[in-house]
Short mmCIF file of C-alpha atoms and ligand atoms in Angstrom, two decimals:
data_model
loop_
_atom_site.label_atom_id
_atom_site.label_comp_id
_atom_site.label_asym_id
_atom_site.label_seq_id
_atom_site.Cartn_x
_atom_site.Cartn_y
_atom_site.Cartn_z
CA UNK A 201 -9.23 -16.27 27.23
CA UNK A 202 -7.36 -14.07 29.70
CA UNK A 203 -5.61 -10.86 28.70
CA UNK A 204 -2.55 -10.18 30.79
CA UNK A 205 -2.13 -6.48 30.05
CA UNK A 206 -1.77 -4.13 27.09
CA UNK A 207 -1.31 -5.75 23.68
CA UNK A 208 2.31 -6.06 22.55
CA UNK A 209 3.71 -3.46 20.15
CA UNK A 210 2.69 -3.97 16.55
CA UNK A 211 -0.77 -5.08 17.57
CA UNK A 212 -3.75 -2.89 16.87
CA UNK A 213 -7.12 -3.82 18.21
CA UNK A 214 -7.97 -7.49 18.43
CA UNK A 215 -11.50 -8.76 18.79
CA UNK A 216 -10.90 -11.07 21.71
CA UNK A 217 -14.16 -12.93 21.03
CA UNK A 218 -12.82 -14.09 17.64
CA UNK A 219 -9.31 -14.98 18.69
CA UNK A 220 -7.98 -18.47 17.96
CA UNK A 221 -7.44 -20.62 21.03
CA UNK A 222 -4.64 -22.62 19.49
CA UNK A 223 -2.21 -21.41 16.81
CA UNK A 224 0.19 -23.75 15.03
CA UNK A 225 3.15 -22.41 13.07
CA UNK A 226 5.40 -24.04 10.47
CA UNK A 227 8.48 -21.88 11.00
CA UNK A 228 10.03 -21.95 7.54
CA UNK A 229 12.59 -19.87 5.65
CA UNK A 230 15.58 -19.58 7.98
CA UNK A 231 17.87 -20.78 5.18
CA UNK A 232 16.48 -18.38 2.61
CA UNK A 233 16.63 -15.51 5.08
CA UNK A 234 20.32 -16.26 5.71
CA UNK A 235 21.08 -16.52 2.01
CA UNK A 236 19.45 -13.17 1.35
CA UNK A 237 21.68 -11.68 4.05
CA UNK A 238 24.81 -13.33 2.64
CA UNK A 239 25.08 -15.46 5.79
CA UNK A 240 25.33 -19.19 6.45
CA UNK A 241 22.30 -21.36 7.31
CA UNK A 242 23.26 -21.56 10.98
CA UNK A 243 23.01 -17.77 11.24
CA UNK A 244 19.51 -18.14 9.81
CA UNK A 245 18.59 -20.69 12.45
CA UNK A 246 19.96 -18.43 15.18
CA UNK A 247 17.84 -15.54 13.91
CA UNK A 248 14.94 -18.00 13.81
CA UNK A 249 15.52 -18.89 17.45
CA UNK A 250 15.44 -15.22 18.44
CA UNK A 251 12.19 -14.83 16.52
CA UNK A 252 10.76 -17.87 18.27
CA UNK A 253 11.46 -16.25 21.65
CA UNK A 254 9.54 -13.14 20.67
CA UNK A 255 6.61 -15.01 19.13
CA UNK A 256 6.24 -17.16 22.24
CA UNK A 257 6.17 -14.06 24.43
CA UNK A 258 3.63 -12.31 22.19
CA UNK A 259 1.43 -15.41 22.00
CA UNK A 260 1.33 -15.70 25.76
CA UNK A 261 0.66 -11.94 26.10
CA UNK A 262 -2.32 -12.04 23.76
CA UNK A 263 -3.81 -14.89 25.76
CA UNK A 264 -3.50 -17.93 23.47
CA UNK A 265 -4.29 -21.23 25.15
CA UNK A 266 -1.76 -23.08 23.05
CA UNK A 267 1.00 -22.38 20.55
CA UNK A 268 2.43 -25.29 18.57
CA UNK A 269 5.72 -24.73 16.74
CA UNK A 270 7.20 -27.07 14.14
CA UNK A 271 10.88 -27.04 15.02
CA UNK A 272 12.26 -30.31 13.60
CA UNK A 273 10.53 -32.86 11.38
CA UNK A 274 11.28 -36.56 11.02
CA UNK A 275 12.42 -35.64 7.49
CA UNK A 276 14.86 -32.98 8.70
CA UNK A 277 17.40 -35.72 9.56
CA UNK A 278 18.16 -35.67 5.83
CA UNK A 279 19.99 -32.37 6.33
CA UNK A 280 23.78 -32.20 6.68
CA UNK A 281 24.90 -33.36 10.11
CA UNK A 282 26.46 -30.01 11.13
CA UNK A 283 23.16 -28.26 10.42
CA UNK A 284 21.22 -30.81 12.48
CA UNK A 285 23.71 -30.42 15.34
CA UNK A 286 23.45 -26.64 15.16
CA UNK A 287 19.66 -26.85 15.35
CA UNK A 288 19.73 -28.97 18.50
CA UNK A 289 22.44 -26.80 20.05
CA UNK A 290 20.19 -23.79 19.51
CA UNK A 291 17.31 -25.64 21.11
CA UNK A 292 19.40 -26.35 24.21
CA UNK A 293 20.49 -22.71 24.32
CA UNK A 294 16.90 -21.51 23.99
CA UNK A 295 15.55 -23.66 26.79
CA UNK A 296 18.46 -22.90 29.16
CA UNK A 297 18.13 -19.20 28.56
CA UNK A 298 14.34 -18.86 28.55
CA UNK A 299 12.94 -21.55 30.83
CA UNK A 300 12.88 -19.39 33.96
CA UNK A 301 10.98 -16.63 32.22
CA UNK A 302 8.59 -19.13 30.65
CA UNK A 303 8.00 -20.59 34.08
CA UNK A 304 7.40 -17.15 35.61
CA UNK A 305 4.83 -16.49 32.89
CA UNK A 306 3.03 -19.74 33.71
CA UNK A 307 3.88 -21.23 30.29
CA UNK A 308 3.66 -25.02 30.19
CA UNK A 309 6.28 -26.57 27.90
CA UNK A 310 5.30 -29.71 26.01
CA UNK A 311 7.07 -31.63 23.29
CA UNK A 312 5.49 -33.70 20.56
CA UNK A 313 7.66 -36.17 18.71
CA UNK A 314 10.04 -39.04 19.35
CA UNK A 315 12.54 -37.34 21.62
CA UNK A 316 14.45 -40.51 22.51
CA UNK A 317 16.36 -40.08 19.24
CA UNK A 318 17.48 -36.53 20.04
CA UNK A 319 21.08 -35.79 21.05
CA UNK A 320 21.36 -36.48 24.80
CA UNK A 321 21.84 -32.84 25.83
CA UNK A 322 18.76 -31.74 23.91
CA UNK A 323 16.70 -34.55 25.34
CA UNK A 324 17.82 -33.74 28.88
CA UNK A 325 17.02 -30.06 28.50
CA UNK A 326 13.54 -30.59 27.09
CA UNK A 327 12.70 -33.16 29.74
CA UNK A 328 13.85 -30.79 32.47
CA UNK A 329 11.90 -27.89 30.98
CA UNK A 330 8.73 -29.97 30.64
CA UNK A 331 9.00 -31.28 34.20
CA UNK A 332 9.62 -27.81 35.65
CA UNK A 333 6.62 -26.24 33.92
CA UNK A 334 4.23 -29.21 33.93
CA UNK A 335 1.84 -27.75 36.51
CA UNK A 336 1.69 -24.28 34.96
CA UNK A 337 -1.73 -23.01 34.02
CA UNK A 338 -0.89 -20.46 31.33
CA UNK A 339 -0.25 -21.01 27.62
CA UNK A 340 0.86 -24.44 26.48
CA UNK A 341 4.00 -24.12 24.35
CA UNK A 342 3.98 -27.30 22.31
CA UNK A 343 7.18 -27.81 20.34
CA UNK A 344 7.25 -30.41 17.57
CA UNK A 345 10.63 -32.12 17.65
CA UNK A 346 11.47 -35.15 15.55
CA UNK A 347 7.81 -34.96 14.67
CA UNK A 348 6.08 -36.62 11.74
CA UNK A 349 2.31 -36.68 11.48
CA UNK A 350 2.04 -39.99 9.63
CA UNK A 351 4.19 -41.65 12.25
CA UNK A 352 2.05 -40.08 14.98
CA UNK A 353 -1.10 -41.57 13.43
CA UNK A 354 0.48 -44.99 12.93
CA UNK A 355 1.78 -44.92 16.51
CA UNK A 356 -1.71 -44.14 17.79
CA UNK A 357 -3.20 -47.01 15.76
CA UNK A 358 -0.54 -49.35 17.12
CA UNK A 359 -1.20 -48.28 20.73
CA UNK A 360 -4.94 -48.82 20.38
CA UNK A 361 -4.45 -52.19 18.66
CA UNK A 362 -2.23 -53.23 21.54
CA UNK A 363 -4.90 -52.33 24.08
CA UNK A 364 -7.53 -54.26 22.11
CA UNK A 365 -5.20 -57.26 22.03
CA UNK A 366 -4.68 -57.03 25.78
CA UNK A 367 -8.44 -56.87 26.27
CA UNK A 368 -8.43 -53.43 27.91
CA UNK A 369 -10.21 -51.69 25.00
CA UNK A 370 -13.24 -52.68 22.92
CA UNK A 371 -12.92 -52.10 19.17
CA UNK A 372 -16.31 -50.34 19.23
CA UNK A 373 -14.99 -47.88 21.83
CA UNK A 374 -12.48 -46.49 19.32
CA UNK A 375 -14.11 -43.27 18.22
CA UNK A 376 -12.63 -39.90 17.22
CA UNK A 377 -12.28 -38.76 20.83
CA UNK A 378 -10.51 -41.98 21.80
CA UNK A 379 -8.21 -41.77 18.78
CA UNK A 380 -7.35 -38.13 19.55
CA UNK A 381 -6.27 -39.20 23.05
CA UNK A 382 -3.68 -41.51 21.50
CA UNK A 383 -2.03 -38.66 19.57
CA UNK A 384 0.82 -36.53 20.97
CA UNK A 385 -1.65 -33.65 21.27
CA UNK A 386 -3.69 -35.53 23.87
CA UNK A 387 -5.71 -33.02 25.91
CA UNK A 388 -5.02 -30.06 23.59
CA UNK A 389 -7.70 -28.51 21.43
CA UNK A 390 -7.13 -28.71 17.67
CA UNK A 391 -5.33 -25.72 16.16
CA UNK A 392 -7.77 -23.09 14.91
CA UNK A 393 -5.15 -21.35 12.81
CA UNK A 394 -2.15 -22.71 10.93
CA UNK A 395 0.48 -20.23 9.79
CA UNK A 396 3.34 -21.15 7.45
CA UNK A 397 6.03 -18.60 6.72
CA UNK A 398 8.27 -18.20 3.68
CA UNK A 399 5.74 -18.75 0.92
CA UNK A 400 5.57 -22.55 0.82
CA UNK A 401 2.00 -23.84 0.73
CA UNK A 402 2.28 -27.38 2.01
CA UNK A 403 1.99 -29.22 5.30
CA UNK A 404 5.28 -31.15 5.20
CA UNK A 405 3.85 -33.95 7.36
CA UNK A 406 2.52 -31.63 10.08
CA UNK A 407 -0.60 -32.34 12.16
CA UNK A 408 -2.60 -33.99 9.37
CA UNK A 409 -5.27 -35.19 11.79
CA UNK A 410 -5.51 -32.14 14.03
CA UNK A 411 -5.68 -29.58 11.20
CA UNK A 412 -8.86 -31.06 9.70
CA UNK A 413 -10.80 -27.80 10.21
CA UNK A 414 -8.07 -25.25 10.83
CA UNK A 415 -7.86 -22.01 8.85
CA UNK A 416 -4.61 -21.78 6.85
CA UNK A 417 -2.71 -18.52 6.49
CA UNK A 418 0.46 -18.31 4.42
CA UNK A 419 2.88 -15.42 4.49
CA UNK A 420 5.82 -14.71 2.20
CA UNK A 421 7.88 -13.47 5.14
CA UNK A 422 10.76 -15.69 6.20
CA UNK A 423 10.51 -16.88 9.79
CA UNK A 424 13.22 -14.52 11.17
CA UNK A 425 11.18 -11.63 9.73
CA UNK A 426 7.91 -12.73 11.32
CA UNK A 427 7.52 -9.57 13.37
CA UNK A 428 4.54 -8.71 15.54
CA UNK A 429 2.99 -6.72 12.67
CA UNK A 430 3.06 -9.82 10.45
CA UNK A 431 1.65 -12.00 13.23
CA UNK A 432 -1.10 -9.43 13.75
CA UNK A 433 -1.94 -9.51 10.00
CA UNK A 434 -2.24 -13.30 10.13
CA UNK A 435 -4.56 -13.09 13.13
CA UNK A 436 -6.66 -10.46 11.34
CA UNK A 437 -6.98 -12.72 8.29
CA UNK A 438 -8.13 -15.52 10.57
CA UNK A 439 -10.69 -13.30 12.27
CA UNK A 440 -12.23 -12.37 8.93
CA UNK A 441 -12.77 -15.97 7.91
CA UNK A 442 -16.17 -17.56 8.37
CA UNK A 443 -15.72 -20.97 9.94
CA UNK A 444 -18.63 -23.10 8.84
CA UNK A 445 -17.61 -26.61 9.89
CA UNK A 446 -19.79 -28.03 7.14
CA UNK A 447 -22.92 -26.14 8.14
CA UNK A 448 -24.70 -23.42 6.16
CA UNK A 449 -22.96 -20.02 6.25
CA UNK A 450 -24.34 -16.61 7.11
CA UNK A 451 -25.00 -15.46 3.51
C1 LIG B 771 13.03 -23.69 8.91
O1 LIG B 771 13.86 -23.07 8.01
C2 LIG B 771 13.79 -24.37 10.02
C3 LIG B 771 13.71 -25.83 10.00
C4 LIG B 771 13.13 -26.56 9.10
C5 LIG B 771 14.40 -26.53 11.06
P1 LIG B 771 14.56 -23.87 6.82
O2 LIG B 771 15.90 -24.32 7.28
O3 LIG B 771 13.68 -24.93 6.28
O4 LIG B 771 14.73 -22.71 5.76
P2 LIG B 771 14.65 -22.81 4.17
O5 LIG B 771 13.35 -23.48 3.84
O6 LIG B 771 15.83 -23.62 3.73
O7 LIG B 771 14.70 -21.40 3.70
C1 LIG B 772 9.06 -28.07 7.64
O1 LIG B 772 9.96 -27.29 6.94
C2 LIG B 772 9.64 -28.51 8.94
C3 LIG B 772 9.88 -27.47 9.92
C4 LIG B 772 9.54 -26.21 9.81
C5 LIG B 772 10.53 -27.91 11.12
P1 LIG B 772 10.93 -27.88 5.83
O2 LIG B 772 11.69 -26.75 5.30
O3 LIG B 772 11.68 -29.03 6.36
O4 LIG B 772 9.86 -28.42 4.77
P2 LIG B 772 10.01 -28.79 3.23
O5 LIG B 772 11.12 -29.77 3.10
O6 LIG B 772 10.31 -27.53 2.49
O7 LIG B 772 8.68 -29.35 2.85
MG1 LIG B 773 12.34 -25.01 4.74
#
């Protein structure tokens, strides 16, 4: 893990030997934040986008290898059409505005999800951003868009079955490593830490396979209020956990 300079404001000391390599965040609570402010949901999503910018910067500054953000689930299509459109418009705005800085900081943009169903402008922008930053060697920014974990698992099973049928894969060769390579997260380590904002304690169809041994941290803060101090608290909670992976602990 490489530190790029002084820790961002709001961060005390961090034990770099205990830092997570990969953090995944379910960014929840934009709607409730907006309601509490007497604003509409779109204003909440805009504030959420501004928060996302800051969290990405901080995550890269503290030397994370990967940051995965849940931005749009396969279930989020159930929302009113204007809200869905506003979310994708904000995504386009974010990438257009930030991609050069991300690129300068060696961030590698990746998307997980079925992006062919996204509005054309959003799809174009993410494809351009991913292509531009593909060779970068810094933090992987993995954004989950039109993502559903059950679909991801079924899709992987289907791909492997296809290869067996074609005779290019032996059934016996399908082990956990092989299966993991068929998931969107191919080549990424599993998240060490999952954070969900806004008090909800559920996964909402997020990374069911990859989170098998992650530490979960929940905060009551709504996503737009997820300031560096709150992020720091979550990291501190993680660092105080004892990860046993099924073995005997220290006590
Ligand atoms: C998270 O905030 C953003 C997305 C799911 C896209 P919400 O929009 O879910 O906010 P709440 O849960 O209604 O407060
Ligand atoms: C999960 O949040 C999806 C994202 C953060 C993109 P939701 O707000 O959609 O989840 P539920 O419906 O409360 O479970
Ligand atoms: Mg929500």
